[in-house]
Amino acid sequence: MSDPKRSRMIILGSGPAGLSAAIYAARAGMKPIVIQGMQPGGQLTITTDVENYPGFAEVVQGPWLMEQMQAQATHVGTEFVYDIIVDVDLSRRPFRLTGDGGAIYEGETLVIATGAQAKWLGAPGEAELGGKGVSACATCDGFFYRGKKVVVIGGGNTAVEEALYLTNHSDDVTLIHRRDSLRSEKILQERLFANPKISVLWNKSVEAFVGGGDPEGLVGVDLVDTVTGEKSHEPCDGAFVAIGHAPSTELFKGKLPMDDHGYLDVEKGTSRTVIPGVFAAGDVSDKVYRQAVTAAGMGCMAALDAEKFLAEADFEAAEAAE
């Protein structure tokens, strides 16, 4: 087995959080190593039009944006590794990570930026119409449906919040829920029912997302009544699947504290976890905003927190050696 690859900072994940951490760490001389994981570039690589990332007057493509961020990180001195980590040892520093091919990585600090994935229904047409009418983020894509008819699928806080947000762009929002009551907080339900732009279809589940062929995209959803079995069709221009997100934190179960939904706990206002030298950034610890720009900001925080941690550790080591 080859010798471990060592760095002052190992970054797990190469989305906006991981790449921003890399840029700041590289500029600070930390020579970070980014381990890209199963989805290099993160969720933006499967996003088409991006209109809400600062700095671009025109719509840009998600994959292009991530290519530019990676090029910037490379330019300032980041090393990229294509590997999938299957085990981590956080019991001592340097932290030790093992790739699925047996490669070993050791980092004096670790930034966890593995992101989160939207939960999907798995219904026919959902994947094929992704970015062509089907989305899992109203704040990302709602702007593209100004004045159009949209549906939101779900019954929890996420679904209600998405429906309410979409009324900023659409006067015809329909919430589709498979039960006869919502699971969201009472105050959110009150706002939803009081909004004249929103209607609710109860006891309905989505059987399929229906496209009209290129370039038309989504034209509606096929529904089935969960009580009677009756089938129906709901025309729409956009469909937002809002049944929650799952953070990619399986690797850290039992090793780092996380909430009931699997999001890593960090000290308020920082990226610090309970283990000194281990930081979390982006959607692994953010279940509220989940935006590329907030993830990038948290990546910056993680790099600055790590730089401060290492400076203090170096000072203590120097004092002890005297």
Coordinates of C-alpha atoms in Angstrom, one line a residue:
M1 CA 0.0 0.0 0.0
S2 CA 1.3 3.5 -0.9
D3 CA 2.0 6.1 1.8
P4 CA -0.8 8.2 3.0
K5 CA -1.5 11.5 1.2
R6 CA -1.1 14.2 3.8
S7 CA -2.3 17.8 4.0
R8 CA -3.0 20.5 6.5
M9 CA -6.6 20.3 5.3
I10 CA -8.7 17.6 3.8
I11 CA -12.0 18.7 2.3
L12 CA -14.7 16.1 1.7
G13 CA -17.0 17.3 -1.1
S14 CA -16.6 19.5 -4.2
G15 CA -19.8 21.6 -4.3
P16 CA -19.9 25.4 -3.5
A17 CA -19.0 24.8 0.2
G18 CA -16.1 22.5 -0.5
L19 CA -14.6 24.6 -3.3
S20 CA -15.0 27.9 -1.4
A21 CA -13.2 26.3 1.6
A22 CA -10.5 25.1 -0.8
I23 CA -10.0 28.6 -2.3
Y24 CA -9.6 30.2 1.0
A25 CA -7.4 27.4 2.5
A26 CA -5.1 27.4 -0.6
R27 CA -4.6 31.1 -0.5
A28 CA -3.6 30.7 3.2
G29 CA -0.9 28.2 2.2
M30 CA -2.6 25.2 3.6
K31 CA -2.4 23.1 0.4
P32 CA -5.8 21.5 0.8
I33 CA -6.8 18.2 -0.8
V34 CA -10.4 18.0 -2.1
I35 CA -11.8 14.5 -2.3
Q36 CA -14.6 14.8 -4.8
G37 CA -16.8 11.9 -3.9
M38 CA -19.7 10.4 -5.9
Q39 CA -20.9 13.7 -7.4
P40 CA -18.0 15.9 -8.3
G41 CA -19.2 19.5 -8.3
G42 CA -22.3 18.8 -6.1
Q43 CA -25.9 19.4 -6.9
L44 CA -25.2 22.3 -9.2
T45 CA -23.8 19.9 -11.8
I46 CA -27.3 18.6 -12.3
T47 CA -28.8 22.1 -12.4
T48 CA -29.3 23.8 -15.7
D49 CA -30.2 27.5 -15.4
V50 CA -28.7 29.4 -12.4
E51 CA -29.9 32.9 -12.0
N52 CA -29.4 33.7 -8.3
Y53 CA -25.7 33.3 -7.8
P54 CA -24.1 36.7 -7.4
G55 CA -21.8 38.1 -10.1
F56 CA -23.5 37.1 -13.3
A57 CA -25.9 39.4 -15.1
E58 CA -27.1 36.6 -17.4
V59 CA -28.3 33.1 -16.6
V60 CA -25.4 30.7 -16.3
Q61 CA -25.3 26.9 -16.4
G62 CA -24.7 25.0 -13.1
P63 CA -22.0 22.7 -14.5
W64 CA -20.2 25.6 -16.0
L65 CA -20.3 27.5 -12.7
M66 CA -18.8 24.6 -10.8
E67 CA -16.1 24.2 -13.5
Q68 CA -15.1 27.8 -12.9
M69 CA -15.0 27.4 -9.2
Q70 CA -12.8 24.3 -9.5
A71 CA -10.5 26.0 -11.9
Q72 CA -10.1 28.9 -9.4
A73 CA -9.4 26.5 -6.6
T74 CA -6.8 24.7 -8.8
H75 CA -5.2 28.0 -9.8
V76 CA -4.5 29.0 -6.2
G77 CA -3.1 25.6 -5.2
T78 CA -5.8 23.0 -4.4
E79 CA -5.2 19.4 -5.2
F80 CA -8.2 17.3 -6.4
V81 CA -8.6 13.6 -5.9
Y82 CA -11.3 11.4 -7.4
D83 CA -12.1 9.0 -4.7
I84 CA -15.0 7.9 -2.5
I85 CA -14.3 7.8 1.3
V86 CA -15.7 4.7 3.0
D87 CA -14.2 5.2 6.5
V88 CA -13.0 8.0 8.7
D89 CA -11.1 8.0 12.0
L90 CA -11.7 11.1 14.0
S91 CA -10.3 9.8 17.2
R92 CA -7.0 11.6 16.9
R93 CA -5.1 14.1 14.7
P94 CA -4.1 13.9 12.0
F95 CA -7.6 12.6 11.0
R96 CA -7.4 9.5 8.8
L97 CA -9.7 8.8 5.9
T98 CA -9.9 5.6 3.8
G99 CA -10.9 5.5 0.1
D100 CA -12.9 2.7 -1.4
G101 CA -9.7 1.5 -3.2
G102 CA -7.7 1.5 0.0
A103 CA -6.0 4.9 -0.4
I104 CA -5.3 6.6 2.9
Y105 CA -5.6 10.4 3.5
E106 CA -4.4 12.2 6.6
G107 CA -5.4 15.8 7.4
E108 CA -4.6 18.1 10.3
T109 CA -8.0 19.5 9.8
L110 CA -11.1 18.2 8.1
V111 CA -13.9 20.1 6.4
I112 CA -17.0 18.1 5.8
A113 CA -18.9 19.5 2.8
T114 CA -20.6 16.4 1.4
G115 CA -23.9 18.2 0.9
A116 CA -27.5 17.0 0.9
Q117 CA -29.8 15.4 -1.6
A118 CA -33.4 16.3 -2.3
K119 CA -35.7 13.4 -1.7
W120 CA -37.6 12.4 -4.9
L121 CA -40.8 10.5 -5.5
G122 CA -39.3 8.1 -8.1
A123 CA -42.4 8.5 -10.3
P124 CA -42.1 8.0 -14.1
G125 CA -41.0 11.2 -15.9
E126 CA -39.5 12.8 -12.8
A127 CA -35.9 12.3 -13.7
E128 CA -36.4 12.9 -17.4
L129 CA -38.2 16.2 -16.8
G130 CA -35.7 17.4 -14.2
G131 CA -34.8 21.0 -15.1
K132 CA -37.6 20.9 -17.7
G133 CA -40.5 21.6 -15.4
V134 CA -39.6 19.4 -12.4
S135 CA -37.6 20.9 -9.5
A136 CA -37.0 20.4 -5.8
C137 CA -36.2 24.0 -5.0
A138 CA -38.7 26.8 -5.3
T139 CA -36.3 29.5 -4.2
C140 CA -33.8 28.3 -6.9
D141 CA -36.3 27.9 -9.8
G142 CA -39.5 29.6 -8.9
F143 CA -38.5 32.7 -10.8
F144 CA -38.7 30.8 -14.1
Y145 CA -42.5 30.2 -13.6
R146 CA -43.7 33.8 -13.3
G147 CA -47.3 34.0 -14.3
K148 CA -47.5 30.2 -14.8
K149 CA -49.4 27.4 -13.1
V150 CA -47.3 25.4 -10.6
V151 CA -47.9 22.5 -8.3
V152 CA -46.1 21.6 -5.1
I153 CA -46.0 18.0 -3.9
G154 CA -45.8 17.3 -0.1
G155 CA -47.4 18.0 3.2
G156 CA -44.7 19.1 5.6
N157 CA -43.1 22.4 6.4
T158 CA -41.0 22.3 3.3
A159 CA -44.0 21.9 1.0
V160 CA -46.0 24.6 2.6
E161 CA -43.1 27.0 2.7
E162 CA -42.4 26.3 -1.0
A163 CA -46.0 26.9 -1.9
L164 CA -46.1 30.2 0.0
Y165 CA -42.9 31.3 -1.7
L166 CA -44.1 30.5 -5.2
T167 CA -47.0 32.9 -4.8
N168 CA -44.4 35.6 -5.3
H169 CA -44.3 34.5 -8.9
S170 CA -47.5 32.6 -9.6
D171 CA -51.2 33.4 -9.0
D172 CA -52.1 29.7 -9.4
V173 CA -50.3 27.4 -7.0
T174 CA -51.7 24.0 -6.1
L175 CA -50.5 21.9 -3.2
I176 CA -50.9 18.1 -3.7
H177 CA -50.9 16.0 -0.6
R178 CA -51.5 12.2 -0.3
R179 CA -53.3 12.6 3.0
D180 CA -56.3 14.7 4.2
S181 CA -54.3 16.9 6.6
L182 CA -50.9 18.6 6.6
R183 CA -48.0 17.8 8.8
S184 CA -46.6 21.3 8.8
E185 CA -46.6 23.7 11.7
K186 CA -50.0 25.3 12.5
I187 CA -48.9 28.8 11.7
L188 CA -47.7 27.8 8.3
Q189 CA -51.0 26.0 7.6
E190 CA -52.9 29.2 8.6
R191 CA -50.9 31.2 6.1
L192 CA -51.4 28.7 3.4
F193 CA -55.2 28.4 3.8
A194 CA -55.5 32.2 4.0
N195 CA -53.7 32.7 0.7
P196 CA -56.1 33.1 -2.2
K197 CA -53.4 32.1 -4.7
I198 CA -53.1 28.6 -3.2
S199 CA -55.5 25.6 -3.6
V200 CA -55.0 22.1 -2.1
L201 CA -55.7 18.7 -3.6
W202 CA -56.2 16.3 -0.7
N203 CA -55.6 12.5 -0.8
K204 CA -53.8 12.6 -4.1
S205 CA -50.5 11.0 -5.0
V206 CA -48.5 11.6 -8.2
E207 CA -48.4 8.6 -10.5
A208 CA -46.3 10.3 -13.3
F209 CA -44.9 13.6 -14.5
V210 CA -46.1 14.2 -18.0
G211 CA -44.1 15.9 -20.7
G212 CA -45.2 17.4 -23.9
G213 CA -42.0 16.6 -25.8
D214 CA -38.9 18.8 -26.4
P215 CA -38.7 21.7 -26.0
E216 CA -42.1 22.0 -24.3
G217 CA -41.2 20.1 -21.1
L218 CA -43.7 19.4 -18.3
V219 CA -47.3 19.8 -19.1
G220 CA -48.9 18.2 -16.1
V221 CA -49.0 15.4 -13.5
D222 CA -51.1 12.2 -13.4
L223 CA -52.7 11.7 -10.1
V224 CA -54.4 8.9 -8.2
D225 CA -56.8 9.3 -5.3
T226 CA -55.3 7.5 -2.3
V227 CA -58.8 6.8 -0.9
T228 CA -60.9 5.9 -4.0
G229 CA -58.3 5.0 -6.5
E230 CA -59.8 7.4 -9.0
K231 CA -57.3 8.8 -11.5
S232 CA -57.0 12.4 -12.7
H233 CA -54.7 14.8 -14.5
E234 CA -53.6 18.2 -13.2
P235 CA -52.2 20.5 -15.9
C236 CA -49.2 22.6 -14.8
D237 CA -46.1 24.3 -16.1
G238 CA -43.9 23.5 -13.1
A239 CA -43.9 20.8 -10.4
F240 CA -41.9 21.2 -7.2
V241 CA -41.2 18.0 -5.2
A242 CA -41.0 19.1 -1.6
I243 CA -40.8 16.0 0.5
G244 CA -37.6 16.9 2.3
H245 CA -33.8 16.6 2.0
A246 CA -31.4 14.0 3.2
P247 CA -27.9 15.2 4.2
S248 CA -25.0 13.0 3.1
T249 CA -23.7 12.2 6.6
E250 CA -24.0 8.4 6.8
L251 CA -20.2 8.2 7.1
F252 CA -20.3 10.2 10.4
K253 CA -23.0 8.4 12.3
G254 CA -21.8 7.6 15.7
K255 CA -18.7 9.8 15.2
L256 CA -20.2 13.3 15.2
P257 CA -23.4 14.6 16.8
M258 CA -26.2 15.3 14.4
D259 CA -29.9 16.1 14.7
D260 CA -32.8 13.8 14.2
H261 CA -32.7 14.4 10.4
G262 CA -29.0 13.7 10.1
Y263 CA -27.7 17.2 9.8
L264 CA -24.3 17.7 11.6
D265 CA -24.4 19.9 14.7
V266 CA -22.1 22.9 14.6
E267 CA -21.4 25.6 17.2
K268 CA -23.7 28.5 16.5
G269 CA -22.3 31.1 14.3
T270 CA -19.3 28.9 13.3
S271 CA -18.5 25.8 11.3
R272 CA -16.9 24.0 14.3
T273 CA -18.1 20.5 15.3
V274 CA -17.5 19.1 18.7
I275 CA -14.2 17.6 17.6
P276 CA -11.5 20.3 17.5
G277 CA -10.2 20.5 13.9
V278 CA -13.3 19.1 12.3
F279 CA -15.6 21.6 10.5
A280 CA -18.9 21.3 8.6
A281 CA -20.0 23.5 5.8
G282 CA -23.0 23.8 3.4
D283 CA -26.0 21.5 3.3
V284 CA -24.6 18.9 5.7
S285 CA -25.3 21.4 8.5
D286 CA -27.8 23.8 7.0
K287 CA -31.4 22.6 6.8
V288 CA -32.8 26.1 6.5
Y289 CA -31.4 27.9 3.5
R290 CA -29.8 25.2 1.3
Q291 CA -28.6 27.7 -1.4
A292 CA -25.4 27.6 -3.3
V293 CA -24.4 31.1 -2.1
T294 CA -25.0 30.3 1.5
A295 CA -23.0 27.0 1.1
A296 CA -20.2 29.0 -0.4
G297 CA -20.2 31.4 2.5
M298 CA -20.1 28.5 5.0
G299 CA -17.2 27.1 3.1
C300 CA -15.3 30.3 3.6
M301 CA -16.2 30.2 7.3
A302 CA -14.8 26.7 7.6
A303 CA -11.5 27.6 6.0
L304 CA -11.1 30.6 8.3
D305 CA -12.1 28.6 11.3
A306 CA -9.5 25.9 10.3
E307 CA -6.8 28.5 9.7
K308 CA -7.4 29.9 13.2
F309 CA -7.4 26.5 14.7
L310 CA -4.1 25.5 13.1
A311 CA -2.4 28.8 14.1
E312 CA -3.4 28.2 17.7
A313 CA -2.2 24.6 17.5
D314 CA 1.1 25.6 16.0
F315 CA 1.6 28.3 18.7
E316 CA 0.9 25.7 21.5
A317 CA 3.3 23.2 19.9
A318 CA 6.0 25.8 19.6
E319 CA 5.6 26.8 23.2
A320 CA 5.7 23.2 24.4
A321 CA 8.9 22.6 22.4
E322 CA 10.7 25.5 24.1

